[in-house]
Amino acid sequence: MEFRKIQMFVEVVRQQGFSRAAKVMFSTQSTISKAVRQLENELDAPLLDRNARGIVMTPSGEVVYRRGLRLLAEQGDMERELEELQGLAKGSLVLGLPPIGASTLFAPVFAEYRKRFPGIDIRLVEHGSAELEEQLLAGQVELAASLLPVAEDFEWLPIRCEPLVALLSWDYPQAARGSIRLEDLREVPFILFEDGFALNRIILEACRRSGFEPAVITKSSQIDFICKLAGAGLGAAFLPRVVAEQRTSGEVGLVEVEDPHTAWDMAVIWRRGAYRSRAAQAWLDVVRDLYGGPAAG
């Protein structure tokens, strides 16, 4: 059984499609499909339900996916441990950052890290928190930034907790208020980030606790575009206050969200029990030096 075939199958499941998996693995859709078929033949078990809509794993597929994630993670740990023999004079760190708040919180960390360890190559992966957590479990990134709380699969180092604010054009009377509850926006369309952003989960869960499902008018992964849509009066957008203040200039009202459990609580996370390279530990030390706080988990 070839490790590459398992890797391809895992990526098909993670990307929810053969064509998207092919792009991620710099391969072709036919090559990916053939590899999954060969893996099924070798295991003498179907891994995907091809009669279902979308990518649906069979019970055997779930076993292979779960074990495959562990194999990929172990491979990443092995490569990092071997790299340790070179010390911090050279090496690499694969770091996952979400688009929201990364420049504000992590640009100073990058600068200080580069000053201390100029020989370390930082490979940056940018996705929403949900996707980054999947990549952590698969060993494709060593550290990532995500919003708390996170699953028990991870340990973390807290960085910064900011209140969430609603961005509302001045056409909405709620824009002039100092604070607001999400239920006060029940009749206002929502402008959210794309699926996979942890901020969406926080907002939607808070709305459901308040007894309503918001009308989502559109989704985007672009912060500036979302701010412009809110400024044009299309609906309410949401950002941590520190990011909203940097991205807006008075064209919208910034109204603090009062609902419990809606704070933007950012942390650096890593897979629980994973081998942590010296380059990764050095990154955590820089984060701790700049933002304080002991590691938790």
PDB file of C-alpha atoms in Angstrom:
ATOM      1  CA  MET A   1       0.000   0.000   0.000  1.00  0.00           C
ATOM      2  CA  GLU A   2       1.545   3.289  -1.094  1.00  0.00           C
ATOM      3  CA  PHE A   3       1.526   6.200   1.311  1.00  0.00           C
ATOM      4  CA  ARG A   4       0.801   8.562  -1.596  1.00  0.00           C
ATOM      5  CA  LYS A   5      -2.545   6.861  -2.276  1.00  0.00           C
ATOM      6  CA  ILE A   6      -3.634   7.317   1.320  1.00  0.00           C
ATOM      7  CA  GLN A   7      -2.590  10.969   1.121  1.00  0.00           C
ATOM      8  CA  MET A   8      -4.693  11.429  -2.018  1.00  0.00           C
ATOM      9  CA  PHE A   9      -7.743   9.801  -0.434  1.00  0.00           C
ATOM     10  CA  VAL A  10      -7.439  12.001   2.661  1.00  0.00           C
ATOM     11  CA  GLU A  11      -7.195  15.105   0.483  1.00  0.00           C
ATOM     12  CA  VAL A  12     -10.305  14.112  -1.510  1.00  0.00           C
ATOM     13  CA  VAL A  13     -12.264  13.935   1.732  1.00  0.00           C
ATOM     14  CA  ARG A  14     -10.789  17.149   3.111  1.00  0.00           C
ATOM     15  CA  GLN A  15     -11.394  19.091  -0.109  1.00  0.00           C
ATOM     16  CA  GLN A  16     -14.794  17.467  -0.706  1.00  0.00           C
ATOM     17  CA  GLY A  17     -14.004  16.680  -4.302  1.00  0.00           C
ATOM     18  CA  PHE A  18     -11.538  15.042  -6.707  1.00  0.00           C
ATOM     19  CA  SER A  19     -10.877  18.161  -8.776  1.00  0.00           C
ATOM     20  CA  ARG A  20     -10.126  20.333  -5.724  1.00  0.00           C
ATOM     21  CA  ALA A  21      -7.883  17.603  -4.295  1.00  0.00           C
ATOM     22  CA  ALA A  22      -6.015  17.467  -7.604  1.00  0.00           C
ATOM     23  CA  LYS A  23      -5.323  21.206  -7.468  1.00  0.00           C
ATOM     24  CA  VAL A  24      -4.021  21.002  -3.903  1.00  0.00           C
ATOM     25  CA  MET A  25      -1.750  18.052  -4.749  1.00  0.00           C
ATOM     26  CA  PHE A  26      -0.619  19.493  -8.113  1.00  0.00           C
ATOM     27  CA  SER A  27      -1.974  16.436  -9.883  1.00  0.00           C
ATOM     28  CA  THR A  28      -4.825  15.598 -12.267  1.00  0.00           C
ATOM     29  CA  GLN A  29      -8.347  14.525 -11.388  1.00  0.00           C
ATOM     30  CA  SER A  30      -7.927  11.232 -13.249  1.00  0.00           C
ATOM     31  CA  THR A  31      -4.727  10.445 -11.320  1.00  0.00           C
ATOM     32  CA  ILE A  32      -6.437  11.120  -7.998  1.00  0.00           C
ATOM     33  CA  SER A  33      -9.494   9.040  -8.960  1.00  0.00           C
ATOM     34  CA  LYS A  34      -7.305   6.152 -10.129  1.00  0.00           C
ATOM     35  CA  ALA A  35      -5.283   6.212  -6.893  1.00  0.00           C
ATOM     36  CA  VAL A  36      -8.430   6.035  -4.753  1.00  0.00           C
ATOM     37  CA  ARG A  37      -9.756   3.126  -6.861  1.00  0.00           C
ATOM     38  CA  GLN A  38      -6.450   1.283  -6.470  1.00  0.00           C
ATOM     39  CA  LEU A  39      -6.521   1.865  -2.721  1.00  0.00           C
ATOM     40  CA  GLU A  40     -10.040   0.438  -2.539  1.00  0.00           C
ATOM     41  CA  ASN A  41      -8.922  -2.625  -4.511  1.00  0.00           C
ATOM     42  CA  GLU A  42      -5.913  -3.161  -2.277  1.00  0.00           C
ATOM     43  CA  LEU A  43      -8.052  -2.913   0.852  1.00  0.00           C
ATOM     44  CA  ASP A  44     -10.891  -4.887  -0.751  1.00  0.00           C
ATOM     45  CA  ALA A  45     -13.373  -2.350   0.601  1.00  0.00           C
ATOM     46  CA  PRO A  46     -15.238   0.656  -0.848  1.00  0.00           C
ATOM     47  CA  LEU A  47     -14.095   3.915   0.751  1.00  0.00           C
ATOM     48  CA  LEU A  48     -16.530   6.362  -0.866  1.00  0.00           C
ATOM     49  CA  ASP A  49     -20.243   6.116  -1.589  1.00  0.00           C
ATOM     50  CA  ARG A  50     -20.297   7.165  -5.236  1.00  0.00           C
ATOM     51  CA  ASN A  51     -24.087   7.082  -5.425  1.00  0.00           C
ATOM     52  CA  ALA A  52     -24.407   9.792  -2.781  1.00  0.00           C
ATOM     53  CA  ARG A  53     -24.402  13.498  -3.485  1.00  0.00           C
ATOM     54  CA  GLY A  54     -21.015  14.948  -2.642  1.00  0.00           C
ATOM     55  CA  ILE A  55     -18.165  13.080  -0.954  1.00  0.00           C
ATOM     56  CA  VAL A  56     -19.609  10.573   1.528  1.00  0.00           C
ATOM     57  CA  MET A  57     -17.325   8.074   3.248  1.00  0.00           C
ATOM     58  CA  THR A  58     -18.320   4.485   3.882  1.00  0.00           C
ATOM     59  CA  PRO A  59     -17.561   2.986   7.330  1.00  0.00           C
ATOM     60  CA  SER A  60     -14.323   1.622   5.844  1.00  0.00           C
ATOM     61  CA  GLY A  61     -13.537   5.052   4.424  1.00  0.00           C
ATOM     62  CA  GLU A  62     -13.973   6.636   7.840  1.00  0.00           C
ATOM     63  CA  VAL A  63     -11.406   4.215   9.296  1.00  0.00           C
ATOM     64  CA  VAL A  64      -8.905   4.897   6.498  1.00  0.00           C
ATOM     65  CA  TYR A  65      -9.452   8.659   6.766  1.00  0.00           C
ATOM     66  CA  ARG A  66      -8.941   8.694  10.545  1.00  0.00           C
ATOM     67  CA  ARG A  67      -5.839   6.497  10.361  1.00  0.00           C
ATOM     68  CA  GLY A  68      -4.600   8.381   7.305  1.00  0.00           C
ATOM     69  CA  LEU A  69      -4.671  11.673   9.196  1.00  0.00           C
ATOM     70  CA  ARG A  70      -2.494  10.100  11.885  1.00  0.00           C
ATOM     71  CA  LEU A  71      -0.048   8.743   9.306  1.00  0.00           C
ATOM     72  CA  LEU A  72       0.261  12.155   7.653  1.00  0.00           C
ATOM     73  CA  ALA A  73       0.770  13.815  11.027  1.00  0.00           C
ATOM     74  CA  GLU A  74       3.451  11.284  11.975  1.00  0.00           C
ATOM     75  CA  GLN A  75       5.233  11.915   8.685  1.00  0.00           C
ATOM     76  CA  GLY A  76       5.258  15.652   9.422  1.00  0.00           C
ATOM     77  CA  ASP A  77       6.584  15.029  12.921  1.00  0.00           C
ATOM     78  CA  MET A  78       9.354  12.792  11.542  1.00  0.00           C
ATOM     79  CA  GLU A  79      10.450  15.397   9.004  1.00  0.00           C
ATOM     80  CA  ARG A  80      10.532  18.128  11.655  1.00  0.00           C
ATOM     81  CA  GLU A  81      12.480  15.957  14.104  1.00  0.00           C
ATOM     82  CA  LEU A  82      15.076  15.164  11.450  1.00  0.00           C
ATOM     83  CA  GLU A  83      15.296  18.862  10.636  1.00  0.00           C
ATOM     84  CA  GLU A  84      16.142  19.511  14.280  1.00  0.00           C
ATOM     85  CA  LEU A  85      19.577  18.039  13.661  1.00  0.00           C
ATOM     86  CA  GLN A  86      20.364  21.235  11.765  1.00  0.00           C
ATOM     87  CA  GLY A  87      19.550  23.409  14.768  1.00  0.00           C
ATOM     88  CA  LEU A  88      18.007  26.874  14.537  1.00  0.00           C
ATOM     89  CA  ALA A  89      20.675  28.160  12.175  1.00  0.00           C
ATOM     90  CA  LYS A  90      18.520  26.841   9.342  1.00  0.00           C
ATOM     91  CA  GLY A  91      15.247  25.009   8.875  1.00  0.00           C
ATOM     92  CA  SER A  92      11.599  25.846   8.280  1.00  0.00           C
ATOM     93  CA  LEU A  93       8.342  26.481  10.086  1.00  0.00           C
ATOM     94  CA  VAL A  94       4.965  25.890   8.410  1.00  0.00           C
ATOM     95  CA  LEU A  95       2.539  28.344   9.954  1.00  0.00           C
ATOM     96  CA  GLY A  96      -1.202  28.691   9.358  1.00  0.00           C
ATOM     97  CA  LEU A  97      -2.875  32.089   9.719  1.00  0.00           C
ATOM     98  CA  PRO A  98      -6.471  33.183   9.105  1.00  0.00           C
ATOM     99  CA  PRO A  99      -7.107  36.362   7.067  1.00  0.00           C
ATOM    100  CA  ILE A 100      -8.883  38.166   9.911  1.00  0.00           C
ATOM    101  CA  GLY A 101      -6.474  39.948  12.221  1.00  0.00           C
ATOM    102  CA  ALA A 102      -3.315  38.242  10.982  1.00  0.00           C
ATOM    103  CA  SER A 103      -1.573  41.449   9.909  1.00  0.00           C
ATOM    104  CA  THR A 104      -2.497  43.216  13.147  1.00  0.00           C
ATOM    105  CA  LEU A 105      -1.397  40.486  15.550  1.00  0.00           C
ATOM    106  CA  PHE A 106       1.341  38.617  13.729  1.00  0.00           C
ATOM    107  CA  ALA A 107       3.315  41.180  11.702  1.00  0.00           C
ATOM    108  CA  PRO A 108       5.200  42.208  14.894  1.00  0.00           C
ATOM    109  CA  VAL A 109       5.836  38.525  15.670  1.00  0.00           C
ATOM    110  CA  PHE A 110       7.218  37.945  12.166  1.00  0.00           C
ATOM    111  CA  ALA A 111       9.560  40.920  12.502  1.00  0.00           C
ATOM    112  CA  GLU A 112      10.918  39.846  15.889  1.00  0.00           C
ATOM    113  CA  TYR A 113      11.247  36.193  14.845  1.00  0.00           C
ATOM    114  CA  ARG A 114      13.163  37.150  11.712  1.00  0.00           C
ATOM    115  CA  LYS A 115      15.481  39.313  13.820  1.00  0.00           C
ATOM    116  CA  ARG A 116      16.250  36.465  16.217  1.00  0.00           C
ATOM    117  CA  PHE A 117      16.325  33.578  13.720  1.00  0.00           C
ATOM    118  CA  PRO A 118      17.170  34.882  10.224  1.00  0.00           C
ATOM    119  CA  GLY A 119      17.963  31.379   8.919  1.00  0.00           C
ATOM    120  CA  ILE A 120      14.496  29.933   9.513  1.00  0.00           C
ATOM    121  CA  ASP A 121      12.261  29.819   6.447  1.00  0.00           C
ATOM    122  CA  ILE A 122       8.618  30.531   7.375  1.00  0.00           C
ATOM    123  CA  ARG A 123       6.106  28.929   5.006  1.00  0.00           C
ATOM    124  CA  LEU A 124       2.759  30.632   5.424  1.00  0.00           C
ATOM    125  CA  VAL A 125      -0.590  28.899   4.816  1.00  0.00           C
ATOM    126  CA  GLU A 126      -3.668  31.157   4.812  1.00  0.00           C
ATOM    127  CA  HIS A 127      -7.153  29.736   5.421  1.00  0.00           C
ATOM    128  CA  GLY A 128     -10.094  30.084   7.750  1.00  0.00           C
ATOM    129  CA  SER A 129      -9.665  28.564  11.205  1.00  0.00           C
ATOM    130  CA  ALA A 130     -11.717  25.435  10.460  1.00  0.00           C
ATOM    131  CA  GLU A 131      -9.505  24.516   7.500  1.00  0.00           C
ATOM    132  CA  LEU A 132      -6.332  25.285   9.470  1.00  0.00           C
ATOM    133  CA  GLU A 133      -7.418  22.944  12.257  1.00  0.00           C
ATOM    134  CA  GLU A 134      -7.848  20.155   9.680  1.00  0.00           C
ATOM    135  CA  GLN A 135      -4.354  20.859   8.348  1.00  0.00           C
ATOM    136  CA  LEU A 136      -2.948  20.742  11.869  1.00  0.00           C
ATOM    137  CA  LEU A 137      -4.492  17.320  12.438  1.00  0.00           C
ATOM    138  CA  ALA A 138      -2.993  16.119   9.150  1.00  0.00           C
ATOM    139  CA  GLY A 139       0.462  17.479  10.045  1.00  0.00           C
ATOM    140  CA  GLN A 140       0.476  19.882   7.108  1.00  0.00           C
ATOM    141  CA  VAL A 141       1.085  22.882   9.347  1.00  0.00           C
ATOM    142  CA  GLU A 142       2.858  22.837  12.688  1.00  0.00           C
ATOM    143  CA  LEU A 143       1.266  25.882  14.321  1.00  0.00           C
ATOM    144  CA  ALA A 144      -1.848  27.847  13.452  1.00  0.00           C
ATOM    145  CA  ALA A 145      -3.882  30.761  14.740  1.00  0.00           C
ATOM    146  CA  SER A 146      -7.502  30.054  15.621  1.00  0.00           C
ATOM    147  CA  LEU A 147     -10.340  31.336  17.753  1.00  0.00           C
ATOM    148  CA  LEU A 148     -11.025  29.793  21.137  1.00  0.00           C
ATOM    149  CA  PRO A 149     -12.577  27.516  22.168  1.00  0.00           C
ATOM    150  CA  VAL A 150     -10.948  24.702  20.188  1.00  0.00           C
ATOM    151  CA  ALA A 151     -11.383  20.931  20.314  1.00  0.00           C
ATOM    152  CA  GLU A 152      -9.516  18.734  22.794  1.00  0.00           C
ATOM    153  CA  ASP A 153      -7.228  17.659  19.924  1.00  0.00           C
ATOM    154  CA  PHE A 154      -5.288  20.912  20.402  1.00  0.00           C
ATOM    155  CA  GLU A 155      -3.205  22.806  22.931  1.00  0.00           C
ATOM    156  CA  TRP A 156      -2.938  26.567  22.743  1.00  0.00           C
ATOM    157  CA  LEU A 157      -1.258  29.811  23.752  1.00  0.00           C
ATOM    158  CA  PRO A 158      -3.719  32.707  24.180  1.00  0.00           C
ATOM    159  CA  ILE A 159      -2.854  35.943  22.368  1.00  0.00           C
ATOM    160  CA  ARG A 160      -5.588  38.553  22.470  1.00  0.00           C
ATOM    161  CA  CYS A 161      -9.286  38.824  23.252  1.00  0.00           C
ATOM    162  CA  GLU A 162     -11.259  41.583  21.504  1.00  0.00           C
ATOM    163  CA  PRO A 163     -14.959  42.465  21.564  1.00  0.00           C
ATOM    164  CA  LEU A 164     -16.913  41.820  18.392  1.00  0.00           C
ATOM    165  CA  VAL A 165     -18.507  44.836  16.704  1.00  0.00           C
ATOM    166  CA  ALA A 166     -21.305  45.101  14.172  1.00  0.00           C
ATOM    167  CA  LEU A 167     -20.563  47.292  11.146  1.00  0.00           C
ATOM    168  CA  LEU A 168     -23.713  49.208  10.186  1.00  0.00           C
ATOM    169  CA  SER A 169     -24.225  52.056   7.748  1.00  0.00           C
ATOM    170  CA  TRP A 170     -25.646  55.208   9.250  1.00  0.00           C
ATOM    171  CA  ASP A 171     -28.937  54.457   7.489  1.00  0.00           C
ATOM    172  CA  TYR A 172     -29.661  51.954  10.242  1.00  0.00           C
ATOM    173  CA  PRO A 173     -30.801  53.525  13.537  1.00  0.00           C
ATOM    174  CA  GLN A 174     -28.872  50.847  15.468  1.00  0.00           C
ATOM    175  CA  ALA A 175     -25.601  52.311  14.102  1.00  0.00           C
ATOM    176  CA  ALA A 176     -25.756  55.217  16.562  1.00  0.00           C
ATOM    177  CA  ARG A 177     -25.927  52.978  19.610  1.00  0.00           C
ATOM    178  CA  GLY A 178     -22.901  52.184  21.748  1.00  0.00           C
ATOM    179  CA  SER A 179     -23.741  48.492  22.040  1.00  0.00           C
ATOM    180  CA  ILE A 180     -26.306  46.056  20.754  1.00  0.00           C
ATOM    181  CA  ARG A 181     -27.511  42.484  21.098  1.00  0.00           C
ATOM    182  CA  LEU A 182     -27.717  40.302  18.023  1.00  0.00           C
ATOM    183  CA  GLU A 183     -31.458  39.897  18.504  1.00  0.00           C
ATOM    184  CA  ASP A 184     -31.754  43.646  17.865  1.00  0.00           C
ATOM    185  CA  LEU A 185     -30.515  42.891  14.320  1.00  0.00           C
ATOM    186  CA  ARG A 186     -33.111  40.192  13.698  1.00  0.00           C
ATOM    187  CA  GLU A 187     -34.594  42.140  10.772  1.00  0.00           C
ATOM    188  CA  VAL A 188     -31.243  43.236   9.315  1.00  0.00           C
ATOM    189  CA  PRO A 189     -29.512  41.123   6.602  1.00  0.00           C
ATOM    190  CA  PHE A 190     -26.122  39.695   7.619  1.00  0.00           C
ATOM    191  CA  ILE A 191     -22.905  39.884   5.602  1.00  0.00           C
ATOM    192  CA  LEU A 192     -20.692  36.988   6.689  1.00  0.00           C
ATOM    193  CA  PHE A 193     -17.332  35.497   5.809  1.00  0.00           C
ATOM    194  CA  GLU A 194     -17.051  32.353   3.709  1.00  0.00           C
ATOM    195  CA  ASP A 195     -17.693  28.966   5.292  1.00  0.00           C
ATOM    196  CA  GLY A 196     -14.661  27.740   7.225  1.00  0.00           C
ATOM    197  CA  PHE A 197     -14.189  30.992   9.156  1.00  0.00           C
ATOM    198  CA  ALA A 198     -14.603  30.445  12.896  1.00  0.00           C
ATOM    199  CA  LEU A 199     -16.094  33.937  13.233  1.00  0.00           C
ATOM    200  CA  ASN A 200     -19.160  32.727  11.295  1.00  0.00           C
ATOM    201  CA  ARG A 201     -19.686  29.915  13.786  1.00  0.00           C
ATOM    202  CA  ILE A 202     -19.527  32.323  16.722  1.00  0.00           C
ATOM    203  CA  ILE A 203     -22.077  34.693  15.169  1.00  0.00           C
ATOM    204  CA  LEU A 204     -24.521  32.017  14.001  1.00  0.00           C
ATOM    205  CA  GLU A 205     -24.430  30.117  17.301  1.00  0.00           C
ATOM    206  CA  ALA A 206     -25.119  33.355  19.202  1.00  0.00           C
ATOM    207  CA  CYS A 207     -28.100  34.084  16.926  1.00  0.00           C
ATOM    208  CA  ARG A 208     -29.506  30.609  17.500  1.00  0.00           C
ATOM    209  CA  ARG A 209     -29.161  31.048  21.250  1.00  0.00           C
ATOM    210  CA  SER A 210     -31.238  34.208  20.792  1.00  0.00           C
ATOM    211  CA  GLY A 211     -33.887  32.240  18.952  1.00  0.00           C
ATOM    212  CA  PHE A 212     -33.467  33.256  15.318  1.00  0.00           C
ATOM    213  CA  GLU A 213     -31.651  32.346  12.120  1.00  0.00           C
ATOM    214  CA  PRO A 214     -30.281  35.460  10.374  1.00  0.00           C
ATOM    215  CA  ALA A 215     -30.946  36.208   6.714  1.00  0.00           C
ATOM    216  CA  VAL A 216     -27.463  36.017   5.140  1.00  0.00           C
ATOM    217  CA  ILE A 217     -27.374  38.233   2.054  1.00  0.00           C
ATOM    218  CA  THR A 218     -23.840  37.284   0.938  1.00  0.00           C
ATOM    219  CA  LYS A 219     -20.509  35.800   2.027  1.00  0.00           C
ATOM    220  CA  SER A 220     -16.954  36.795   1.147  1.00  0.00           C
ATOM    221  CA  SER A 221     -13.395  36.079   2.217  1.00  0.00           C
ATOM    222  CA  GLN A 222     -12.299  39.694   1.619  1.00  0.00           C
ATOM    223  CA  ILE A 223     -12.364  41.963   4.681  1.00  0.00           C
ATOM    224  CA  ASP A 224     -12.302  45.242   2.731  1.00  0.00           C
ATOM    225  CA  PHE A 225     -15.122  44.099   0.446  1.00  0.00           C
ATOM    226  CA  ILE A 226     -17.263  43.135   3.433  1.00  0.00           C
ATOM    227  CA  CYS A 227     -16.641  46.557   4.996  1.00  0.00           C
ATOM    228  CA  LYS A 228     -17.656  48.287   1.752  1.00  0.00           C
ATOM    229  CA  LEU A 229     -20.863  46.246   1.529  1.00  0.00           C
ATOM    230  CA  ALA A 230     -21.753  47.222   5.083  1.00  0.00           C
ATOM    231  CA  GLY A 231     -20.968  50.863   4.321  1.00  0.00           C
ATOM    232  CA  ALA A 232     -23.246  50.717   1.282  1.00  0.00           C
ATOM    233  CA  GLY A 233     -26.135  49.759   3.552  1.00  0.00           C
ATOM    234  CA  LEU A 234     -26.553  46.145   2.422  1.00  0.00           C
ATOM    235  CA  GLY A 235     -26.609  44.806   5.979  1.00  0.00           C
ATOM    236  CA  ALA A 236     -24.618  44.137   9.127  1.00  0.00           C
ATOM    237  CA  ALA A 237     -21.053  42.821   9.004  1.00  0.00           C
ATOM    238  CA  PHE A 238     -18.976  41.716  11.978  1.00  0.00           C
ATOM    239  CA  LEU A 239     -15.311  42.111  12.901  1.00  0.00           C
ATOM    240  CA  PRO A 240     -13.170  42.265  16.041  1.00  0.00           C
ATOM    241  CA  ARG A 241     -12.949  45.890  17.150  1.00  0.00           C
ATOM    242  CA  VAL A 242      -9.182  46.209  16.575  1.00  0.00           C
ATOM    243  CA  VAL A 243      -9.578  45.085  12.943  1.00  0.00           C
ATOM    244  CA  ALA A 244     -12.719  47.148  12.284  1.00  0.00           C
ATOM    245  CA  GLU A 245     -11.063  50.345  13.518  1.00  0.00           C
ATOM    246  CA  GLN A 246      -8.164  49.826  11.103  1.00  0.00           C
ATOM    247  CA  ARG A 247     -10.344  48.949   8.094  1.00  0.00           C
ATOM    248  CA  THR A 248     -13.056  51.626   8.408  1.00  0.00           C
ATOM    249  CA  SER A 249     -12.954  55.423   8.550  1.00  0.00           C
ATOM    250  CA  GLY A 250     -16.315  56.651   9.734  1.00  0.00           C
ATOM    251  CA  GLU A 251     -18.455  55.412   6.854  1.00  0.00           C
ATOM    252  CA  VAL A 252     -20.035  52.851   9.180  1.00  0.00           C
ATOM    253  CA  GLY A 253     -20.986  52.728  12.821  1.00  0.00           C
ATOM    254  CA  LEU A 254     -19.045  50.274  14.988  1.00  0.00           C
ATOM    255  CA  VAL A 255     -21.476  48.899  17.556  1.00  0.00           C
ATOM    256  CA  GLU A 256     -20.190  46.506  20.209  1.00  0.00           C
ATOM    257  CA  VAL A 257     -21.982  43.149  20.374  1.00  0.00           C
ATOM    258  CA  GLU A 258     -23.112  42.431  23.929  1.00  0.00           C
ATOM    259  CA  ASP A 259     -24.073  38.765  23.584  1.00  0.00           C
ATOM    260  CA  PRO A 260     -22.076  36.330  25.765  1.00  0.00           C
ATOM    261  CA  HIS A 261     -19.511  34.080  24.086  1.00  0.00           C
ATOM    262  CA  THR A 262     -19.104  36.373  21.059  1.00  0.00           C
ATOM    263  CA  ALA A 263     -15.643  37.710  21.900  1.00  0.00           C
ATOM    264  CA  TRP A 264     -12.902  37.302  19.290  1.00  0.00           C
ATOM    265  CA  ASP A 265     -10.485  35.231  21.403  1.00  0.00           C
ATOM    266  CA  MET A 266      -7.400  34.516  19.294  1.00  0.00           C
ATOM    267  CA  ALA A 267      -4.743  31.921  20.171  1.00  0.00           C
ATOM    268  CA  VAL A 268      -1.868  30.010  18.592  1.00  0.00           C
ATOM    269  CA  ILE A 269      -2.758  26.316  18.565  1.00  0.00           C
ATOM    270  CA  TRP A 270      -0.957  23.042  17.849  1.00  0.00           C
ATOM    271  CA  ARG A 271      -1.854  19.355  17.781  1.00  0.00           C
ATOM    272  CA  ARG A 272      -1.949  17.843  21.254  1.00  0.00           C
ATOM    273  CA  GLY A 273       0.904  15.398  21.758  1.00  0.00           C
ATOM    274  CA  ALA A 274       2.635  16.333  18.485  1.00  0.00           C
ATOM    275  CA  TYR A 275       6.377  16.699  18.213  1.00  0.00           C
ATOM    276  CA  ARG A 276       7.102  20.418  18.447  1.00  0.00           C
ATOM    277  CA  SER A 277      10.210  21.538  16.590  1.00  0.00           C
ATOM    278  CA  ARG A 278      12.673  24.032  18.009  1.00  0.00           C
ATOM    279  CA  ALA A 279      11.586  26.478  15.289  1.00  0.00           C
ATOM    280  CA  ALA A 280       7.964  26.168  16.474  1.00  0.00           C
ATOM    281  CA  GLN A 281       8.917  26.509  20.126  1.00  0.00           C
ATOM    282  CA  ALA A 282      10.928  29.603  19.267  1.00  0.00           C
ATOM    283  CA  TRP A 283       7.850  31.100  17.563  1.00  0.00           C
ATOM    284  CA  LEU A 284       5.793  30.446  20.689  1.00  0.00           C
ATOM    285  CA  ASP A 285       8.497  32.069  22.810  1.00  0.00           C
ATOM    286  CA  VAL A 286       8.361  35.214  20.654  1.00  0.00           C
ATOM    287  CA  VAL A 287       4.553  35.282  20.866  1.00  0.00           C
ATOM    288  CA  ARG A 288       4.740  34.930  24.644  1.00  0.00           C
ATOM    289  CA  ASP A 289       7.373  37.685  24.887  1.00  0.00           C
ATOM    290  CA  LEU A 290       5.178  40.096  22.889  1.00  0.00           C
ATOM    291  CA  TYR A 291       1.756  39.205  24.264  1.00  0.00           C
ATOM    292  CA  GLY A 292       2.453  37.495  27.587  1.00  0.00           C
ATOM    293  CA  GLY A 293       0.554  34.616  29.130  1.00  0.00           C
ATOM    294  CA  PRO A 294       1.513  30.998  29.826  1.00  0.00           C
ATOM    295  CA  ALA A 295       0.658  28.169  27.466  1.00  0.00           C
ATOM    296  CA  ALA A 296      -2.557  26.355  28.229  1.00  0.00           C
ATOM    297  CA  GLY A 297      -4.245  23.259  26.952  1.00  0.00           C
TER     298      GLY A 297
END
